[in-house]
PDB file of C-alpha atoms and ligand atoms in Angstrom:
ATOM      1  CA  UNK A   1      54.731  87.011  64.570  1.00 97.00           C
ATOM      2  CA  UNK A   2      52.298  85.087  62.328  1.00 98.00           C
ATOM      3  CA  UNK A   3      51.848  81.392  63.189  1.00 98.00           C
ATOM      4  CA  UNK A   4      50.441  78.624  60.976  1.00 98.00           C
ATOM      5  CA  UNK A   5      49.555  75.335  62.666  1.00 98.00           C
ATOM      6  CA  UNK A   6      49.493  72.023  60.774  1.00 98.00           C
ATOM      7  CA  UNK A   7      47.293  69.216  62.115  1.00 98.00           C
ATOM      8  CA  UNK A   8      46.074  65.770  61.112  1.00 98.00           C
ATOM      9  CA  UNK A   9      43.580  64.869  63.824  1.00 97.00           C
ATOM     10  CA  UNK A  10      41.716  66.284  66.797  1.00 97.00           C
ATOM     11  CA  UNK A  11      44.007  69.286  67.089  1.00 98.00           C
ATOM     12  CA  UNK A  12      44.095  69.468  70.890  1.00 98.00           C
ATOM     13  CA  UNK A  13      47.657  70.815  70.716  1.00 98.00           C
ATOM     14  CA  UNK A  14      46.526  73.402  68.146  1.00 98.00           C
ATOM     15  CA  UNK A  15      43.739  74.539  70.501  1.00 98.00           C
ATOM     16  CA  UNK A  16      46.232  74.943  73.357  1.00 98.00           C
ATOM     17  CA  UNK A  17      48.543  77.003  71.143  1.00 98.00           C
ATOM     18  CA  UNK A  18      45.727  79.216  69.815  1.00 98.00           C
ATOM     19  CA  UNK A  19      44.234  79.803  73.262  1.00 98.00           C
ATOM     20  CA  UNK A  20      47.620  80.926  74.564  1.00 98.00           C
ATOM     21  CA  UNK A  21      48.237  83.429  71.742  1.00 98.00           C
ATOM     22  CA  UNK A  22      46.394  86.365  73.318  1.00 96.00           C
ATOM     23  CA  UNK A  23      47.283  89.621  75.062  1.00 96.00           C
ATOM     24  CA  UNK A  24      50.980  90.445  75.036  1.00 95.00           C
ATOM     25  CA  UNK A  25      51.970  87.154  73.343  1.00 95.00           C
ATOM     26  CA  UNK A  26      54.387  87.992  70.503  1.00 95.00           C
ATOM     27  CA  UNK A  27      52.496  85.733  68.052  1.00 98.00           C
ATOM     28  CA  UNK A  28      49.037  85.326  66.544  1.00 98.00           C
ATOM     29  CA  UNK A  29      47.539  82.306  64.700  1.00 98.00           C
ATOM     30  CA  UNK A  30      46.874  83.051  61.023  1.00 98.00           C
ATOM     31  CA  UNK A  31      46.076  79.601  59.572  1.00 98.00           C
ATOM     32  CA  UNK A  32      45.229  76.052  60.631  1.00 98.00           C
ATOM     33  CA  UNK A  33      45.993  73.543  57.897  1.00 98.00           C
ATOM     34  CA  UNK A  34      45.116  69.832  57.851  1.00 98.00           C
ATOM     35  CA  UNK A  35      46.224  67.034  55.544  1.00 97.00           C
ATOM     36  CA  UNK A  36      42.725  65.635  55.572  1.00 94.00           C
ATOM     37  CA  UNK A  37      39.396  67.452  55.300  1.00 97.00           C
ATOM     38  CA  UNK A  38      37.864  65.341  58.111  1.00 97.00           C
ATOM     39  CA  UNK A  39      40.373  66.371  60.781  1.00 98.00           C
ATOM     40  CA  UNK A  40      38.379  67.211  63.893  1.00 98.00           C
ATOM     41  CA  UNK A  41      40.718  70.087  64.593  1.00 98.00           C
ATOM     42  CA  UNK A  42      39.406  72.008  61.553  1.00 98.00           C
ATOM     43  CA  UNK A  43      36.017  72.491  63.208  1.00 98.00           C
ATOM     44  CA  UNK A  44      37.740  73.595  66.430  1.00 98.00           C
ATOM     45  CA  UNK A  45      39.835  76.110  64.467  1.00 98.00           C
ATOM     46  CA  UNK A  46      36.691  77.494  62.832  1.00 98.00           C
ATOM     47  CA  UNK A  47      35.075  77.851  66.265  1.00 98.00           C
ATOM     48  CA  UNK A  48      38.187  79.802  67.293  1.00 98.00           C
ATOM     49  CA  UNK A  49      37.759  82.006  64.173  1.00 97.00           C
ATOM     50  CA  UNK A  50      41.072  80.920  62.661  1.00 98.00           C
ATOM     51  CA  UNK A  51      41.225  80.592  58.857  1.00 98.00           C
ATOM     52  CA  UNK A  52      41.533  76.940  57.848  1.00 98.00           C
ATOM     53  CA  UNK A  53      42.752  75.040  54.825  1.00 98.00           C
ATOM     54  CA  UNK A  54      42.596  71.312  54.122  1.00 97.00           C
ATOM     55  CA  UNK A  55      44.731  69.593  51.534  1.00 96.00           C
ATOM     56  CA  UNK A  56      43.776  65.936  51.295  1.00 95.00           C
ATOM     57  CA  UNK A  57      47.015  64.016  50.915  1.00 94.00           C
ATOM     58  CA  UNK A  58      45.035  60.966  49.781  1.00 94.00           C
ATOM     59  CA  UNK A  59      43.925  62.808  46.646  1.00 95.00           C
ATOM     60  CA  UNK A  60      47.601  63.110  45.647  1.00 94.00           C
ATOM     61  CA  UNK A  61      48.342  59.391  45.918  1.00 92.00           C
ATOM     62  CA  UNK A  62      52.066  58.892  45.539  1.00 93.00           C
ATOM     63  CA  UNK A  63      52.566  62.471  44.391  1.00 94.00           C
ATOM     64  CA  UNK A  64      54.143  63.805  47.600  1.00 93.00           C
ATOM     65  CA  UNK A  65      55.480  66.748  45.629  1.00 95.00           C
ATOM     66  CA  UNK A  66      51.967  67.750  44.522  1.00 96.00           C
ATOM     67  CA  UNK A  67      50.674  67.502  48.059  1.00 97.00           C
ATOM     68  CA  UNK A  68      53.495  69.657  49.389  1.00 97.00           C
ATOM     69  CA  UNK A  69      53.072  72.202  46.578  1.00 97.00           C
ATOM     70  CA  UNK A  70      49.415  72.645  47.562  1.00 97.00           C
ATOM     71  CA  UNK A  71      50.407  72.971  51.205  1.00 97.00           C
ATOM     72  CA  UNK A  72      53.173  75.449  50.341  1.00 97.00           C
ATOM     73  CA  UNK A  73      50.757  77.565  48.279  1.00 97.00           C
ATOM     74  CA  UNK A  74      48.338  77.843  51.201  1.00 97.00           C
ATOM     75  CA  UNK A  75      51.177  78.700  53.554  1.00 97.00           C
ATOM     76  CA  UNK A  76      52.637  81.316  51.240  1.00 96.00           C
ATOM     77  CA  UNK A  77      49.250  83.069  51.129  1.00 97.00           C
ATOM     78  CA  UNK A  78      49.112  83.111  54.943  1.00 98.00           C
ATOM     79  CA  UNK A  79      52.709  84.406  55.180  1.00 97.00           C
ATOM     80  CA  UNK A  80      53.536  82.709  58.518  1.00 98.00           C
ATOM     81  CA  UNK A  81      56.745  83.574  60.342  1.00 98.00           C
ATOM     82  CA  UNK A  82      56.499  80.299  62.274  1.00 98.00           C
ATOM     83  CA  UNK A  83      54.935  76.922  61.457  1.00 98.00           C
ATOM     84  CA  UNK A  84      53.884  74.627  64.309  1.00 98.00           C
ATOM     85  CA  UNK A  85      53.338  70.943  63.499  1.00 98.00           C
ATOM     86  CA  UNK A  86      50.816  69.753  66.081  1.00 98.00           C
ATOM     87  CA  UNK A  87      49.721  66.158  65.757  1.00 97.00           C
ATOM     88  CA  UNK A  88      50.700  66.409  62.097  1.00 97.00           C
ATOM     89  CA  UNK A  89      51.258  62.863  60.873  1.00 95.00           C
ATOM     90  CA  UNK A  90      52.862  63.355  57.448  1.00 94.00           C
ATOM     91  CA  UNK A  91      56.602  63.208  56.859  1.00 92.00           C
ATOM     92  CA  UNK A  92      57.713  66.362  55.034  1.00 95.00           C
ATOM     93  CA  UNK A  93      60.385  66.252  52.353  1.00 96.00           C
ATOM     94  CA  UNK A  94      63.830  67.758  52.896  1.00 96.00           C
ATOM     95  CA  UNK A  95      62.965  70.413  50.278  1.00 96.00           C
ATOM     96  CA  UNK A  96      59.803  71.471  52.088  1.00 97.00           C
ATOM     97  CA  UNK A  97      61.593  71.560  55.442  1.00 97.00           C
ATOM     98  CA  UNK A  98      64.469  73.542  53.926  1.00 96.00           C
ATOM     99  CA  UNK A  99      61.992  76.232  52.815  1.00 96.00           C
ATOM    100  CA  UNK A 100      60.967  76.693  56.476  1.00 96.00           C
ATOM    101  CA  UNK A 101      64.176  75.694  58.258  1.00 91.00           C
ATOM    102  CA  UNK A 102      64.633  77.484  61.546  1.00 96.00           C
ATOM    103  CA  UNK A 103      60.959  78.539  61.574  1.00 98.00           C
ATOM    104  CA  UNK A 104      59.160  75.175  61.952  1.00 98.00           C
ATOM    105  CA  UNK A 105      58.475  73.422  65.272  1.00 98.00           C
ATOM    106  CA  UNK A 106      57.064  69.992  66.105  1.00 98.00           C
ATOM    107  CA  UNK A 107      55.841  68.255  69.213  1.00 98.00           C
ATOM    108  CA  UNK A 108      56.771  64.610  69.570  1.00 98.00           C
ATOM    109  CA  UNK A 109      55.453  62.322  72.332  1.00 98.00           C
ATOM    110  CA  UNK A 110      58.769  61.024  73.657  1.00 98.00           C
ATOM    111  CA  UNK A 111      61.878  62.316  75.405  1.00 98.00           C
ATOM    112  CA  UNK A 112      63.941  62.744  72.220  1.00 98.00           C
ATOM    113  CA  UNK A 113      66.397  61.538  71.141  1.00 98.00           C
ATOM    114  CA  UNK A 114      64.668  58.408  72.453  1.00 98.00           C
ATOM    115  CA  UNK A 115      61.874  56.828  70.378  1.00 98.00           C
ATOM    116  CA  UNK A 116      61.838  58.815  67.158  1.00 97.00           C
ATOM    117  CA  UNK A 117      58.931  57.803  64.935  1.00 95.00           C
ATOM    118  CA  UNK A 118      55.723  56.083  65.968  1.00 96.00           C
ATOM    119  CA  UNK A 119      54.351  54.056  68.912  1.00 98.00           C
ATOM    120  CA  UNK A 120      56.468  55.968  71.400  1.00 98.00           C
ATOM    121  CA  UNK A 121      54.418  55.114  74.509  1.00 98.00           C
ATOM    122  CA  UNK A 122      54.456  51.367  73.836  1.00 98.00           C
ATOM    123  CA  UNK A 123      58.209  51.521  73.185  1.00 98.00           C
ATOM    124  CA  UNK A 124      58.860  53.352  76.459  1.00 98.00           C
ATOM    125  CA  UNK A 125      56.784  50.769  78.341  1.00 98.00           C
ATOM    126  CA  UNK A 126      58.510  47.934  76.500  1.00 98.00           C
ATOM    127  CA  UNK A 127      61.879  49.350  77.541  1.00 98.00           C
ATOM    128  CA  UNK A 128      60.729  49.596  81.156  1.00 98.00           C
ATOM    129  CA  UNK A 129      61.440  53.332  81.326  1.00 98.00           C
ATOM    130  CA  UNK A 130      60.627  54.941  84.682  1.00 98.00           C
ATOM    131  CA  UNK A 131      60.168  58.344  83.038  1.00 98.00           C
ATOM    132  CA  UNK A 132      58.451  59.271  79.761  1.00 98.00           C
ATOM    133  CA  UNK A 133      57.542  62.610  78.239  1.00 98.00           C
ATOM    134  CA  UNK A 134      57.259  64.859  75.205  1.00 98.00           C
ATOM    135  CA  UNK A 135      59.578  67.118  73.285  1.00 98.00           C
ATOM    136  CA  UNK A 136      59.191  70.257  71.191  1.00 98.00           C
ATOM    137  CA  UNK A 137      61.977  70.605  68.663  1.00 98.00           C
ATOM    138  CA  UNK A 138      62.914  72.542  65.554  1.00 98.00           C
ATOM    139  CA  UNK A 139      62.101  70.547  62.443  1.00 97.00           C
ATOM    140  CA  UNK A 140      65.016  69.515  60.239  1.00 96.00           C
ATOM    141  CA  UNK A 141      65.180  67.110  57.295  1.00 93.00           C
ATOM    142  CA  UNK A 142      65.775  64.120  59.595  1.00 92.00           C
ATOM    143  CA  UNK A 143      62.609  62.844  61.281  1.00 92.00           C
ATOM    144  CA  UNK A 144      62.158  63.947  64.921  1.00 93.00           C
ATOM    145  CA  UNK A 145      65.776  65.075  65.036  1.00 94.00           C
ATOM    146  CA  UNK A 146      66.163  68.876  65.224  1.00 94.00           C
ATOM    147  CA  UNK A 147      67.397  71.079  68.113  1.00 97.00           C
ATOM    148  CA  UNK A 148      65.353  70.497  71.264  1.00 98.00           C
ATOM    149  CA  UNK A 149      63.456  73.575  72.504  1.00 98.00           C
ATOM    150  CA  UNK A 150      61.618  72.026  75.445  1.00 98.00           C
ATOM    151  CA  UNK A 151      60.723  68.818  77.219  1.00 98.00           C
ATOM    152  CA  UNK A 152      58.094  67.749  79.759  1.00 98.00           C
ATOM    153  CA  UNK A 153      58.532  64.626  81.868  1.00 98.00           C
ATOM    154  CA  UNK A 154      56.167  62.356  83.777  1.00 97.00           C
ATOM    155  CA  UNK A 155      56.715  59.195  85.807  1.00 98.00           C
ATOM    156  CA  UNK A 156      55.598  55.897  84.263  1.00 98.00           C
ATOM    157  CA  UNK A 157      53.263  53.918  86.513  1.00 97.00           C
ATOM    158  CA  UNK A 158      53.535  50.106  86.859  1.00 95.00           C
ATOM    159  CA  UNK A 159      49.941  49.676  85.640  1.00 97.00           C
ATOM    160  CA  UNK A 160      50.347  52.053  82.713  1.00 98.00           C
ATOM    161  CA  UNK A 161      49.308  50.985  79.248  1.00 98.00           C
ATOM    162  CA  UNK A 162      50.256  52.842  76.060  1.00 98.00           C
ATOM    163  CA  UNK A 163      46.781  54.406  76.151  1.00 98.00           C
ATOM    164  CA  UNK A 164      46.937  55.507  79.800  1.00 98.00           C
ATOM    165  CA  UNK A 165      50.427  56.903  79.304  1.00 98.00           C
ATOM    166  CA  UNK A 166      49.340  58.831  76.184  1.00 98.00           C
ATOM    167  CA  UNK A 167      46.338  60.179  78.062  1.00 98.00           C
ATOM    168  CA  UNK A 168      48.461  61.422  80.973  1.00 97.00           C
ATOM    169  CA  UNK A 169      51.041  62.888  78.598  1.00 98.00           C
ATOM    170  CA  UNK A 170      48.642  64.903  76.434  1.00 98.00           C
ATOM    171  CA  UNK A 171      47.899  67.576  79.087  1.00 98.00           C
ATOM    172  CA  UNK A 172      51.659  68.031  79.508  1.00 98.00           C
ATOM    173  CA  UNK A 173      51.968  68.581  75.769  1.00 98.00           C
ATOM    174  CA  UNK A 174      49.300  71.244  76.085  1.00 98.00           C
ATOM    175  CA  UNK A 175      51.412  72.979  78.723  1.00 98.00           C
ATOM    176  CA  UNK A 176      54.786  72.556  77.018  1.00 98.00           C
ATOM    177  CA  UNK A 177      54.073  73.623  73.445  1.00 98.00           C
ATOM    178  CA  UNK A 178      52.563  77.060  74.271  1.00 98.00           C
ATOM    179  CA  UNK A 179      55.467  77.848  76.614  1.00 98.00           C
ATOM    180  CA  UNK A 180      57.997  76.915  73.947  1.00 98.00           C
ATOM    181  CA  UNK A 181      56.167  78.927  71.265  1.00 98.00           C
ATOM    182  CA  UNK A 182      56.096  82.028  73.495  1.00 98.00           C
ATOM    183  CA  UNK A 183      59.865  81.890  73.894  1.00 98.00           C
ATOM    184  CA  UNK A 184      60.543  80.946  70.290  1.00 98.00           C
ATOM    185  CA  UNK A 185      58.373  83.818  68.992  1.00 98.00           C
ATOM    186  CA  UNK A 186      60.225  86.221  71.305  1.00 97.00           C
ATOM    187  CA  UNK A 187      63.599  84.977  70.034  1.00 96.00           C
ATOM    188  CA  UNK A 188      64.391  83.333  73.361  1.00 96.00           C
ATOM    189  CA  UNK A 189      66.058  79.969  72.745  1.00 91.00           C
ATOM    190  CA  UNK A 190      66.363  78.897  76.414  1.00 95.00           C
ATOM    191  CA  UNK A 191      64.942  75.376  76.759  1.00 97.00           C
ATOM    192  CA  UNK A 192      61.649  74.849  78.614  1.00 98.00           C
ATOM    193  CA  UNK A 193      61.771  71.961  81.106  1.00 97.00           C
ATOM    194  CA  UNK A 194      58.594  70.772  82.854  1.00 97.00           C
ATOM    195  CA  UNK A 195      57.726  67.951  85.235  1.00 92.00           C
ATOM    196  CA  UNK A 196      59.549  65.107  86.961  1.00 69.00           C
TER     197      UNK A 196
HETATM  198  C1  GRF B   1      49.143  63.440  70.365  1.00 72.84           C
HETATM  199  O1  GRF B   1      49.280  62.148  70.899  1.00 72.84           O
HETATM  200  C2  GRF B   1      50.485  64.076  70.243  1.00 72.84           C
HETATM  201  O2  GRF B   1      51.415  63.448  71.072  1.00 72.84           O
HETATM  202  C3  GRF B   1      50.902  63.856  68.845  1.00 72.84           C
HETATM  203  O3  GRF B   1      49.707  63.803  68.087  1.00 72.84           O
HETATM  204  C4  GRF B   1      48.655  63.313  68.944  1.00 72.84           C
HETATM  205  C5  GRF B   1      47.366  64.029  68.704  1.00 72.84           C
HETATM  206  O4  GRF B   1      47.591  65.380  68.953  1.00 72.84           O
HETATM  207  N1  GRF B   1      51.771  64.930  68.451  1.00 72.84           N
HETATM  208  P1  GRF B   1      46.408  66.487  68.702  1.00 72.84           P
HETATM  209  O5  GRF B   1      45.319  66.227  69.723  1.00 72.84           O
HETATM  210  O6  GRF B   1      45.881  66.291  67.303  1.00 72.84           O
HETATM  211  O7  GRF B   1      47.094  67.793  68.927  1.00 72.84           O
END
């Protein structure tokens, strides 16, 4: 299976996915794509010898359609079987998602269905949750809403801040996403459950 990974920032989740796709893994990375040319993850992808593509969403202004057409063109050339959104911070239109429905995954830093959208760690702290975590799900037209493929949990500490919680959660994301992708690429839809 051919995997394209979409990033916006440092790409630590992308690195975890790429480093796991070796040996008998049913998938291989074929493209890392960023919505901004300065994404730190692009340099990491180059170091990992993965083809990269950057489409600067800022150069399209309000023209979301133009941005997505450029993204779609790059993806069509790479012919991925699976797209992994990994720290990808753009909302994709229903049309774009429909073109990849059933083949696009995302990692979200909350225990969905709780805390869709942004600022998930602060919202979990605000709510006084004892447990927080991350979720890998299939992407559908509704934001952070598709079928859940895996979750990782961790206890919230009394002295946690949004930053400390995010920092403790990131390594769990790096464990969860590769395990979910292995199953998904092998056609195994059993959920992955990690942690507390
Ligand atoms: C992480 O906080 C992750 O939860 C979210 O995007 C952030 C950056 O991820 N999905 P990465 O280091 O760019 O993979």
